[in-house]
Coordinates of C-alpha atoms and ligand atoms in Angstrom, one line a residue:
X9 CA 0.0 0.0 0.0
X10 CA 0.9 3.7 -1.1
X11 CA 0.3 5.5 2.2
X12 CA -0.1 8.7 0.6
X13 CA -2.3 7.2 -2.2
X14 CA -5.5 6.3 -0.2
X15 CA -8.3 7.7 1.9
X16 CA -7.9 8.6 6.0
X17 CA -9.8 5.7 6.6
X18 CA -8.1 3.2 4.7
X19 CA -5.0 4.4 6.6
X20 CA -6.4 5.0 9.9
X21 CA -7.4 0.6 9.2
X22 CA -4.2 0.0 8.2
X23 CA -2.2 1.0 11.3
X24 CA -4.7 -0.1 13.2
X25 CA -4.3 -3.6 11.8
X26 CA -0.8 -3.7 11.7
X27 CA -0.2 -3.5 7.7
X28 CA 1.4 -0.3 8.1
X29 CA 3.5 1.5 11.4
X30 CA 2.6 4.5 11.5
X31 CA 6.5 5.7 11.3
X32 CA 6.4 4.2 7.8
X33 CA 3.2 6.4 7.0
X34 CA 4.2 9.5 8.5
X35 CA 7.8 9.4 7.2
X36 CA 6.1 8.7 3.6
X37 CA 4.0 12.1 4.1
X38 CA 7.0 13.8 5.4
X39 CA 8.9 12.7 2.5
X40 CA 6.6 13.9 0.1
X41 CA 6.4 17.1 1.5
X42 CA 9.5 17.7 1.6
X43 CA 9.4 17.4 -2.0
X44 CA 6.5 19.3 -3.0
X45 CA 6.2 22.0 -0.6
X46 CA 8.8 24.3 -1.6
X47 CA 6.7 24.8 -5.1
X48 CA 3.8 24.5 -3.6
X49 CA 3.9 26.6 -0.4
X50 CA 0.9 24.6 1.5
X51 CA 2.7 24.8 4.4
X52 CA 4.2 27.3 6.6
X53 CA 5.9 25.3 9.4
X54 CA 6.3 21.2 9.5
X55 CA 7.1 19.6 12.3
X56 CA 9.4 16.8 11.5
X57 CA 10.8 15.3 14.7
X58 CA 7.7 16.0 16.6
X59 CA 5.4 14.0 14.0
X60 CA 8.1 11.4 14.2
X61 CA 8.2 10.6 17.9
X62 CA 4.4 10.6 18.0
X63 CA 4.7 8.1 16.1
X64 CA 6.7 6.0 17.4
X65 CA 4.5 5.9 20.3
X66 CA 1.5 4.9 18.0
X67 CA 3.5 2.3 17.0
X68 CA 4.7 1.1 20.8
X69 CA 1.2 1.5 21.7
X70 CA 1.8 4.2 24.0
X71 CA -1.1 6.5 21.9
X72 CA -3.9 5.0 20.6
X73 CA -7.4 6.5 19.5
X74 CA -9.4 6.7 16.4
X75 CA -6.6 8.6 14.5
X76 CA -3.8 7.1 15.5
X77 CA -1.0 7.5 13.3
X78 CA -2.7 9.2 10.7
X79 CA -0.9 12.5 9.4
X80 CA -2.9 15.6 9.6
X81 CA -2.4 19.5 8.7
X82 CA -3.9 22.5 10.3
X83 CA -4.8 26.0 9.2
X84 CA -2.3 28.1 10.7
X85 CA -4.7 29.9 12.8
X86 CA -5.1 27.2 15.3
X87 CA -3.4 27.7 18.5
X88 CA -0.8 25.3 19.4
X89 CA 2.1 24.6 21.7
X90 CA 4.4 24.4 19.9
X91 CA 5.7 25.7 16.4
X92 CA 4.4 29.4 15.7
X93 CA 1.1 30.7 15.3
X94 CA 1.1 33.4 12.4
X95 CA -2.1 33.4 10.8
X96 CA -0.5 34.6 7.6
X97 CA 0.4 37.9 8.9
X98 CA 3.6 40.1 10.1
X99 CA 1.6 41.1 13.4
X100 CA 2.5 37.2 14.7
X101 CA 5.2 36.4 12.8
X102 CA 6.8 34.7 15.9
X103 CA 3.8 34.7 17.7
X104 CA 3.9 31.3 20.5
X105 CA 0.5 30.9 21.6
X106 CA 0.4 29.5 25.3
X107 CA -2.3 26.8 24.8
X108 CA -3.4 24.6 22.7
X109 CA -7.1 24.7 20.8
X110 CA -9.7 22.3 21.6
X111 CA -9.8 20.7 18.1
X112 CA -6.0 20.7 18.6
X113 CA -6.0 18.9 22.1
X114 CA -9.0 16.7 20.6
X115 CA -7.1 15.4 17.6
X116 CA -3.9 14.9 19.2
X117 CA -6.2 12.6 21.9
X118 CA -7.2 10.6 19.2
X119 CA -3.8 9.8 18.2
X120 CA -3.8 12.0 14.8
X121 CA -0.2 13.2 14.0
X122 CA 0.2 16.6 13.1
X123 CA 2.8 17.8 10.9
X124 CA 2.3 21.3 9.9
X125 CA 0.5 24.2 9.6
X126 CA -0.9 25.7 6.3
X127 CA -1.0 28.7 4.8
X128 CA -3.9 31.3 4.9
X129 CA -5.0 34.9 3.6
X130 CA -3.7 37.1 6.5
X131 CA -6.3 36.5 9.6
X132 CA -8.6 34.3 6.9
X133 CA -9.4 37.3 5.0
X134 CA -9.3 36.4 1.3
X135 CA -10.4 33.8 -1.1
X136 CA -7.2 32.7 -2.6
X137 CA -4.4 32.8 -0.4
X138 CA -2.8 35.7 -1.8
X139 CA -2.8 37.9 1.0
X140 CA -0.5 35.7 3.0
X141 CA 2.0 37.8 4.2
X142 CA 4.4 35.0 3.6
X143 CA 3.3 34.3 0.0
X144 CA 0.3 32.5 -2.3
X145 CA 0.0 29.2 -2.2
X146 CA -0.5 27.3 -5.8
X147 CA -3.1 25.3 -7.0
X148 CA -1.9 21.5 -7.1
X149 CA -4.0 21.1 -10.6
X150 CA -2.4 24.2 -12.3
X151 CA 0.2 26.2 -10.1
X152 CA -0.3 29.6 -11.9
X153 CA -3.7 29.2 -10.1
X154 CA -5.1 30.0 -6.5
X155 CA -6.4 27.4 -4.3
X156 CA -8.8 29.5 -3.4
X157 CA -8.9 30.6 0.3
X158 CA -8.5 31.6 2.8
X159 CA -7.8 27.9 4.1
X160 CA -5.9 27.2 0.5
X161 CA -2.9 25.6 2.1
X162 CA -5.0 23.1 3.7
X163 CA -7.2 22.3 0.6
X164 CA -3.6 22.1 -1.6
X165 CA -2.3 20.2 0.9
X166 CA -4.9 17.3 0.8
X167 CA -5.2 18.0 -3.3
X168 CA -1.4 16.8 -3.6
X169 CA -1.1 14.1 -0.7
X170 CA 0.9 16.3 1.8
X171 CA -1.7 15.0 4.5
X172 CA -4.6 12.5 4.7
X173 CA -6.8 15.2 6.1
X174 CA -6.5 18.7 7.5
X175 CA -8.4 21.6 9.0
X176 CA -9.6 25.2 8.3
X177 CA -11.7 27.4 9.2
X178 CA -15.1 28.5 7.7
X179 CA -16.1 32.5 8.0
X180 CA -17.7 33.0 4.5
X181 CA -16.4 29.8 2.6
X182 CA -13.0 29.6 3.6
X183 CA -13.3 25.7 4.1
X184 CA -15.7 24.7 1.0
X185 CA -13.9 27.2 -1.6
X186 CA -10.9 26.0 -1.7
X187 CA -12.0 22.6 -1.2
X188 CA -13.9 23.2 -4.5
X189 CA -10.7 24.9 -6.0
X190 CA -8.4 22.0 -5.6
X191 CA -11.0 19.2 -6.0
X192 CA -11.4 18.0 -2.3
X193 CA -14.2 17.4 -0.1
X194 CA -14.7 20.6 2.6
X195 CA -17.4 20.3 5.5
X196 CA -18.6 23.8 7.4
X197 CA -20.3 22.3 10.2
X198 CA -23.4 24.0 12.3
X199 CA -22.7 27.3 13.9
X200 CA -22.0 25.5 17.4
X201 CA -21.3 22.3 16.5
X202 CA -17.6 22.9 17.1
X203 CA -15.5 24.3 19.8
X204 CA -13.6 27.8 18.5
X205 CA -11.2 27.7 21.6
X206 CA -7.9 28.6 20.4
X207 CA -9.1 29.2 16.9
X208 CA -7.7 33.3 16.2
X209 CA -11.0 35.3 16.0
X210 CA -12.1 36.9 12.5
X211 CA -15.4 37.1 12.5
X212 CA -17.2 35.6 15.8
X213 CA -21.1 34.8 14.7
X214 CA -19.5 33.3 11.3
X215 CA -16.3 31.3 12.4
X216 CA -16.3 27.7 12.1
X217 CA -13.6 25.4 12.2
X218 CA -14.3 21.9 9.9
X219 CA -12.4 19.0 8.4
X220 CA -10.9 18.6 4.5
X221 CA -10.8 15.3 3.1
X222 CA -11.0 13.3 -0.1
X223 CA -14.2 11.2 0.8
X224 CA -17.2 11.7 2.8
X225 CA -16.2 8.9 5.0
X226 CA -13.0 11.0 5.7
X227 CA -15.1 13.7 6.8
X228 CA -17.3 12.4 8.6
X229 CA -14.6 10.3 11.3
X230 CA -12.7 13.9 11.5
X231 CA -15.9 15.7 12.4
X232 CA -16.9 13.2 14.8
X233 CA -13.5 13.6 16.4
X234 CA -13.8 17.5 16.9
X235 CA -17.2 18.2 17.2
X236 CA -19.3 18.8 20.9
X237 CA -19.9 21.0 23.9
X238 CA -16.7 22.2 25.3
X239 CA -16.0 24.0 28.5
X240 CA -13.7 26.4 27.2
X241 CA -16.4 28.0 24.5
X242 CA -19.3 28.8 25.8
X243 CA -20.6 29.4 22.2
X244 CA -19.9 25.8 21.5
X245 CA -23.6 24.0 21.7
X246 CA -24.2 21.1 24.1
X247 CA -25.9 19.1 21.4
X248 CA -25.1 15.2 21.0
X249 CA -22.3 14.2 18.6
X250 CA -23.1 11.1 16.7
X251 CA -20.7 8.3 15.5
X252 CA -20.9 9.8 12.2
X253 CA -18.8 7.4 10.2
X254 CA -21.2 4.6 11.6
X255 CA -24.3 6.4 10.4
X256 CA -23.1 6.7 6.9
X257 CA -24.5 2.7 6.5
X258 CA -28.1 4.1 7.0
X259 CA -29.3 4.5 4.0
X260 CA -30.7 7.7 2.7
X261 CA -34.2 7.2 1.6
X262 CA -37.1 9.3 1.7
X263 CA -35.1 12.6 0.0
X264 CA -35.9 15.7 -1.2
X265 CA -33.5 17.6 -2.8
X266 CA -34.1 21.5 -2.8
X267 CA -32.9 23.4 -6.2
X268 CA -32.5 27.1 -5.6
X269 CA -33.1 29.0 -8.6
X270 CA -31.0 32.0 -7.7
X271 CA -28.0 29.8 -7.1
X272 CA -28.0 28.5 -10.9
X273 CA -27.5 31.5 -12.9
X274 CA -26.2 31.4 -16.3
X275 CA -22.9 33.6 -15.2
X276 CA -21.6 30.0 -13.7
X277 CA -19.3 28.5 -15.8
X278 CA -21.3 26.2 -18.0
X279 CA -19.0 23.7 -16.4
X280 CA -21.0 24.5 -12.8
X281 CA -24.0 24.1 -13.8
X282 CA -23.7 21.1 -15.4
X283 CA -22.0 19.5 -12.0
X284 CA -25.4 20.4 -10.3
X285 CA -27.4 19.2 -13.5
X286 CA -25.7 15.5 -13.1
X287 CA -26.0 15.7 -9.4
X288 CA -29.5 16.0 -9.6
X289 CA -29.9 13.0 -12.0
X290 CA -27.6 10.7 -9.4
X291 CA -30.7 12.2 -6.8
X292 CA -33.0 11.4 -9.0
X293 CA -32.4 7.5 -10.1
X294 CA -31.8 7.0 -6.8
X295 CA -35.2 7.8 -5.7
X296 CA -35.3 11.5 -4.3
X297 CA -37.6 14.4 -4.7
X298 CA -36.1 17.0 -6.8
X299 CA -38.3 20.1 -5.8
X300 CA -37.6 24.2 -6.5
X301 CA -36.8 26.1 -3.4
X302 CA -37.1 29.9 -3.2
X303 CA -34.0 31.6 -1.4
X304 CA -34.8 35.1 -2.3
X305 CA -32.5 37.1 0.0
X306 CA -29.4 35.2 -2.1
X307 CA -28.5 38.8 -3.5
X308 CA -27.9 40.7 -0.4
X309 CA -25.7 37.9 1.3
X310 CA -22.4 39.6 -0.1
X311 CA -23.2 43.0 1.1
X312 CA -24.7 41.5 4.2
X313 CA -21.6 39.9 5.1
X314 CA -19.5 42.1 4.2
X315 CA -20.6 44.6 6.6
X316 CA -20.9 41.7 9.4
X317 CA -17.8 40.0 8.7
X318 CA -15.4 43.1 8.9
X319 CA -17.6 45.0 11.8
X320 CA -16.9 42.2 13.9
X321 CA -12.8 41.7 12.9
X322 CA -12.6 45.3 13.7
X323 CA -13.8 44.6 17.2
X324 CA -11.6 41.2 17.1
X325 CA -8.6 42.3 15.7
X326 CA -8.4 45.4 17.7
X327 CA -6.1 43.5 20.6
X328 CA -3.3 43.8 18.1
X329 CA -1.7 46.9 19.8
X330 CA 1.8 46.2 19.8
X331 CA 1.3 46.0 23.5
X332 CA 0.0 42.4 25.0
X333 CA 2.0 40.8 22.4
X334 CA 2.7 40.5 18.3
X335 CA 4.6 43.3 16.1
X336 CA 5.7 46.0 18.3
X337 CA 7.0 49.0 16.8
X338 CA 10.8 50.2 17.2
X339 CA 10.1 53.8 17.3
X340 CA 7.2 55.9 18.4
X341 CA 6.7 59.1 19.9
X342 CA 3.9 58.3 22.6
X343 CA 1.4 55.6 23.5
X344 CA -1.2 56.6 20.8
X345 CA 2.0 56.5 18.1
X346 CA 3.0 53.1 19.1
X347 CA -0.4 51.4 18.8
X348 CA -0.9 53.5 15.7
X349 CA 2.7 52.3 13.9
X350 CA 2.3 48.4 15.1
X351 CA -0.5 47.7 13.5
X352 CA 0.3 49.9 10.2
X353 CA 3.3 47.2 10.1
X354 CA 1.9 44.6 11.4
X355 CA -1.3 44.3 9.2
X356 CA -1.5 43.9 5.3
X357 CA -3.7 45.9 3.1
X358 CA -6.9 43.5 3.2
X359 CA -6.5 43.7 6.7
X360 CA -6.4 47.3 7.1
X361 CA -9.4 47.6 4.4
X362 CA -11.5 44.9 6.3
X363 CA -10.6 47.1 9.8
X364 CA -11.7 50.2 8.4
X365 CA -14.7 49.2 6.7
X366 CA -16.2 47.3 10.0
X367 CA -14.6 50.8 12.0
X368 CA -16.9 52.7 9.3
X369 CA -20.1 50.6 9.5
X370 CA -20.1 50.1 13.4
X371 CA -19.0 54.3 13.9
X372 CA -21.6 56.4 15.2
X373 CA -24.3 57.7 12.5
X374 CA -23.9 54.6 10.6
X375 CA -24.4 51.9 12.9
X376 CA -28.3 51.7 12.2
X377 CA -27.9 52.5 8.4
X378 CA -25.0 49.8 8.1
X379 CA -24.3 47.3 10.9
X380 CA -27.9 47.2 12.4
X381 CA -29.7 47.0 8.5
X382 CA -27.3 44.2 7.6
X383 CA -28.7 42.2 10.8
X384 CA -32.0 42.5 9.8
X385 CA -31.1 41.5 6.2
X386 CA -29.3 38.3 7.8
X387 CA -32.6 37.1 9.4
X388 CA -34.2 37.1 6.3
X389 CA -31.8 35.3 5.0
X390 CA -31.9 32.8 7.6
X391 CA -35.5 32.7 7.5
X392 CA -35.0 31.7 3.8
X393 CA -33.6 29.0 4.6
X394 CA -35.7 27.7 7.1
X395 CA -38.2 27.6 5.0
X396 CA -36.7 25.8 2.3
X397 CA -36.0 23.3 4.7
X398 CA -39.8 23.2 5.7
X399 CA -39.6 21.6 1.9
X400 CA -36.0 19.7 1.3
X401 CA -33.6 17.7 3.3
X402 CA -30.8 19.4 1.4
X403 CA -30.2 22.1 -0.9
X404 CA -28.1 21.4 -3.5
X405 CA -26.3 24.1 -5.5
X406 CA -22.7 25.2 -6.8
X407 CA -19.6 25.8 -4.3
X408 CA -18.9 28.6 -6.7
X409 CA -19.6 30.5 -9.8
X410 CA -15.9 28.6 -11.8
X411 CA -13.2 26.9 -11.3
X412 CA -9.5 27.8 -9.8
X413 CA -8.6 31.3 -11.3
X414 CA -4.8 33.0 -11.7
X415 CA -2.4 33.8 -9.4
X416 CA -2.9 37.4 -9.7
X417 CA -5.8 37.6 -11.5
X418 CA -8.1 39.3 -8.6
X419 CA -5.7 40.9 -6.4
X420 CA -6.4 44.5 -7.6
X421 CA -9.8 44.4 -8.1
X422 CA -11.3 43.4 -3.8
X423 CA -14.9 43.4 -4.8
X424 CA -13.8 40.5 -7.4
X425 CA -12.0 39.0 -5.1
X426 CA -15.6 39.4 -2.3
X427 CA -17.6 38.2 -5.1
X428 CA -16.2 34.4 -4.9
X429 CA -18.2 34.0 -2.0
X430 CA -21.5 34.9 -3.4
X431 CA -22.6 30.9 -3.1
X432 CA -21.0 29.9 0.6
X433 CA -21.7 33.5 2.9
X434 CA -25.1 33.0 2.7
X435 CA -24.6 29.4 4.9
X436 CA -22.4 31.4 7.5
X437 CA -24.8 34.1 7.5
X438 CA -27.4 31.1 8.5
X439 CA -25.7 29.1 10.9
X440 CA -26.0 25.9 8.8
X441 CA -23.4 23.0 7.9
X442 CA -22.8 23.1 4.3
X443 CA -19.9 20.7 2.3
X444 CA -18.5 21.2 -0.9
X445 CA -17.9 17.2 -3.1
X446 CA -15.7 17.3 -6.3
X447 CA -18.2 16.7 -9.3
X448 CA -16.2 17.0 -12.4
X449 CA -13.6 18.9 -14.1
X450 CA -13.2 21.6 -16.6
X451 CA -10.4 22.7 -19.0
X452 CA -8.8 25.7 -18.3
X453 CA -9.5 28.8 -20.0
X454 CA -5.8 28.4 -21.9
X455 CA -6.6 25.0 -22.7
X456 CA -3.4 23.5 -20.7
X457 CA -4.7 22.3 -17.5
X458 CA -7.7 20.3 -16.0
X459 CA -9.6 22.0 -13.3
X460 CA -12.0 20.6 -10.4
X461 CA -15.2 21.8 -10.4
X462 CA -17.9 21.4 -7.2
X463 CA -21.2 21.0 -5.7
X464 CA -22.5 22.0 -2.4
X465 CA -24.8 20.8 -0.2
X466 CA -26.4 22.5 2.6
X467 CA -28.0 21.0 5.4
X468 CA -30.6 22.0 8.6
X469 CA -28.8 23.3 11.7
X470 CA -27.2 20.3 13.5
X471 CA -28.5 17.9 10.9
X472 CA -24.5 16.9 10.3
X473 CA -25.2 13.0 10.1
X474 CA -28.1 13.1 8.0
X475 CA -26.4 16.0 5.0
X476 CA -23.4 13.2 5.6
X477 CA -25.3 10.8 4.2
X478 CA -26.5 12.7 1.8
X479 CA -23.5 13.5 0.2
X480 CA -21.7 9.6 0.5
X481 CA -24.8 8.6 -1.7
X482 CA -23.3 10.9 -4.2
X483 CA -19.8 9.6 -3.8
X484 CA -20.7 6.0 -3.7
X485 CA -22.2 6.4 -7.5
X486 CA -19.7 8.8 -8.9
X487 CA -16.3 8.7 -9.1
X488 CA -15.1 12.7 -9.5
X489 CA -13.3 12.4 -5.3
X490 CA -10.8 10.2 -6.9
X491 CA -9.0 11.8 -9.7
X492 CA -5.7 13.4 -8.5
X493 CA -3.4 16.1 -9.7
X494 CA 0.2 15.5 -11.6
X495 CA 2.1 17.4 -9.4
X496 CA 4.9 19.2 -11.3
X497 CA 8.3 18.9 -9.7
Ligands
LIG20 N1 -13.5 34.9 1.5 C1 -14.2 35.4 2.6 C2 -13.6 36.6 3.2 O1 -12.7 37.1 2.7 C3 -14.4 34.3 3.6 C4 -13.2 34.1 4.5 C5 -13.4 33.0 5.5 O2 -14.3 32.2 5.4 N2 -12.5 33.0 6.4 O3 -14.0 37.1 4.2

């Protein structure tokens, strides 16, 4: 067995059973990072001799759980022990954090190995990795393209074998964008369903932390391995965690598929549409409902969010003051200059824009025509949604509007860049688990490359296990999770 040609479960079976020590499968990851990484730039940090001597105590039975031995990545926004803790950005470029995060502890209990951290947009603003302060990373299928983002080192990182699974975190789409950008499978859980403790803040009503993988079944052990009430979040819910993987057997019977027409506009790249056409015939010979749901809000989620979103990182990111701890400035004339100089240093330009935007919207005279308006826009949208529900078991619609697009291409242009998001910010806005599922590929528009395209799925709040099933029943008839990239060298 190629360790770093199968799925998490596969390998999580074959420690387990003794085929494979978990040294041989995390020195085979290691090994291919090593060689791919520099051209890729999925990861920031790796931690060789760490991952190693875990390990080795998989393998002398010293750590056992449902993960043990498997290699796993992690968005570089997730606090941890050791290594740094950068999220992307100058302001903690040698930031240490002092504890670990839940889904950090939670993993590691369950024996998953962790061998680096991934690249992001700075603080998990972006949608292609470009405003890393450290660099872009490249698209596995076409390295002159974005991953998407802001989790696209995680996504690129499963896309080219680097990992068997990894984590990111879900704001607007962070998680299911790139996973539809490098032709993984990317899960944004319920609003609750998973602890944020020691996840850096961006947006606080939107953030979710959720698993990458390349099969449903992947997904779906990860989940159950992270998800539930902790202690240390208090907006974590105390809601039951199922066995997940286990539930996958039960059949799913008795659908109804919900079509949005708003999501299936003819500006989608032909390529898009025809993912969620097919999709719906899979649905259909296997029994389901197809039936037309009415999300009418869809067109105000951008501009809803985009007030949200940055009102709430200004609040967030408004710790950064050179003072507690990240960049401090070497000169400044007083208190107000030193705060003011840090974080002109410390913070990129997407940063900056999303601080002063939320400053703007949440600044007295505005509040009620910005901040407060967009609330009330996100009930309806939520209310949308609930009532499509009232009618469907899941919505099925694109992850986005095209495939992977240049390195490049969007970086001048922000509300281009804001627009990639115009199919996954409406399931933040909501509160509801959503997962993006390879369904097909495309050509490039310069006819060299072959590019994954996606469907979504979106569920009911805490309706994990059931939109789980939902989506294997897709997997198990189609076979678009397994193709893989030729990775250049
Ligand atoms: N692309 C969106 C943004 O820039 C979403 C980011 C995210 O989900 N973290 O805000």
């Amino acid at each position: 067995m190629d360790p770093t040609n199968t799925t998490l479960v596969e390998l999580r079976d074959a420690i387990a059973q003794k085929r494979a020590t978990a040294t041989q499968v995390v020195r085979a990851y290691l090994d291919r990072i090593e060689k791919h990484n520099a051209h890729l730039h999925a990861f920031h940090e790796v931690y060789t001799d760490r991952a190693l001597d875990c390990a080795k105590q998989v393998d002398d039975g010293s750590i056992t759980g449902a993960l043990a031995g498997v290699p796993i990545a992690i968005k570089d926004n997730l606090c941890t022990t050791w290594g740094r803790t950068t999220c992307s950005s100058r302001m903690l470029e040698n930031f240490r954090a002092p504890y670990n995060a839940t889904v950090v502890t939670r993993l590691e209990d369950a024996g998953a190995i962790i061998v680096g951290k991934t690249n992001l947009d700075e603080f998990a603003m972006g949608s292609s990795t470009e405003h890393s302060a450290f660099g872009a990373t490249r698209n596995p299928w076409d390295t002159a393209r974005v991953p998407g983002g802001s989790s696209g080192g995680s996504a690129a990182a499963v896309a080219a074998d680097l990992c068997a699974g990894a984590f990111g975190s879900d704001t607007g789409g962070s998680i299911r964008q790139p996973a539809a950008l490098c032709g993984v499978v990317g899960f944004k859980p319920t609003y609750g369903r998973v602890s944020r403790w020691g996840l850096v803040a961006f947006a606080s009503s939107l953030d979710q932390i959720g698993p990458f993988g390349r099969t449903v079944e992947d997904i779906a052990l990860l989940l159950q391995v992270i998800a539930g009430a902790d202690p240390l979040d208090s907006t974590c819910a105390d809601e039951p965690v199922s066995n997940y993987l286990n539930e996958l057997s039960a059949p799913a019977d008795n659908l109804r598929i919900g079509l949005p027409r708003q999501y299936l506009s003819d500006a989608n790249d032909p390529a898009v549409n025809d993912a969620v056409d097919q999709a719906v015939d899979v649905y259909r010979s296997h029994g389901a409902q197809v039936v037309d749901v009415d999300l009418p809000h869809t067109e105000y989620g951008i501009p809803t969010y985009y007030i949200v979103a940055p009102a709430e990182a200004s609040s967030n990111l408004a710790r950064y003051d050179g003072m507690h701890y990240g960049h401090r400035a070497q000169h400044a004339d007083d208190l107000v200059d030193l705060y003011s100089r840090s974080r002109a240093e410390g913070f990129g330009d997407e940063v900056k824009r999303r601080i002063m935007l939320g400053t703007y919207a949440l600044s007295s005279g505005y509040y009620d025509a910005y901040y407060l308006h967009a609330l009330k826009v996100r009930r309806l949208i939520k209310q949308d949604f609930d009532h499509a529900f009232e009618r469907c078991d899941a919505i099925l619609c694109p992850t986005t509007t095209g495939p992977a697009f240049a390195i490049g291409d969007k970086t001048d242009d922000p509300l281009a860049m804001y627009a990639n998001d115009v199919y996954t910010v409406n399931g933040n806005l909501a509160g509801i688990p959503g997962v993006s599922l390879p369904a097909g590929q495309t050509t490039a528009d310069d006819g060299t490359h072959r590019l994954p395209v996606a469907i979504q799925l979106y569920g009911p709040v805490f309706a994990e296990a059931r939109l789980l099933q939902i989506a294997k029943l897709y997997q198990s008839v189609t076979d678009h999770h397994l193709g893989r990239p030729e990775l250049e060298t």
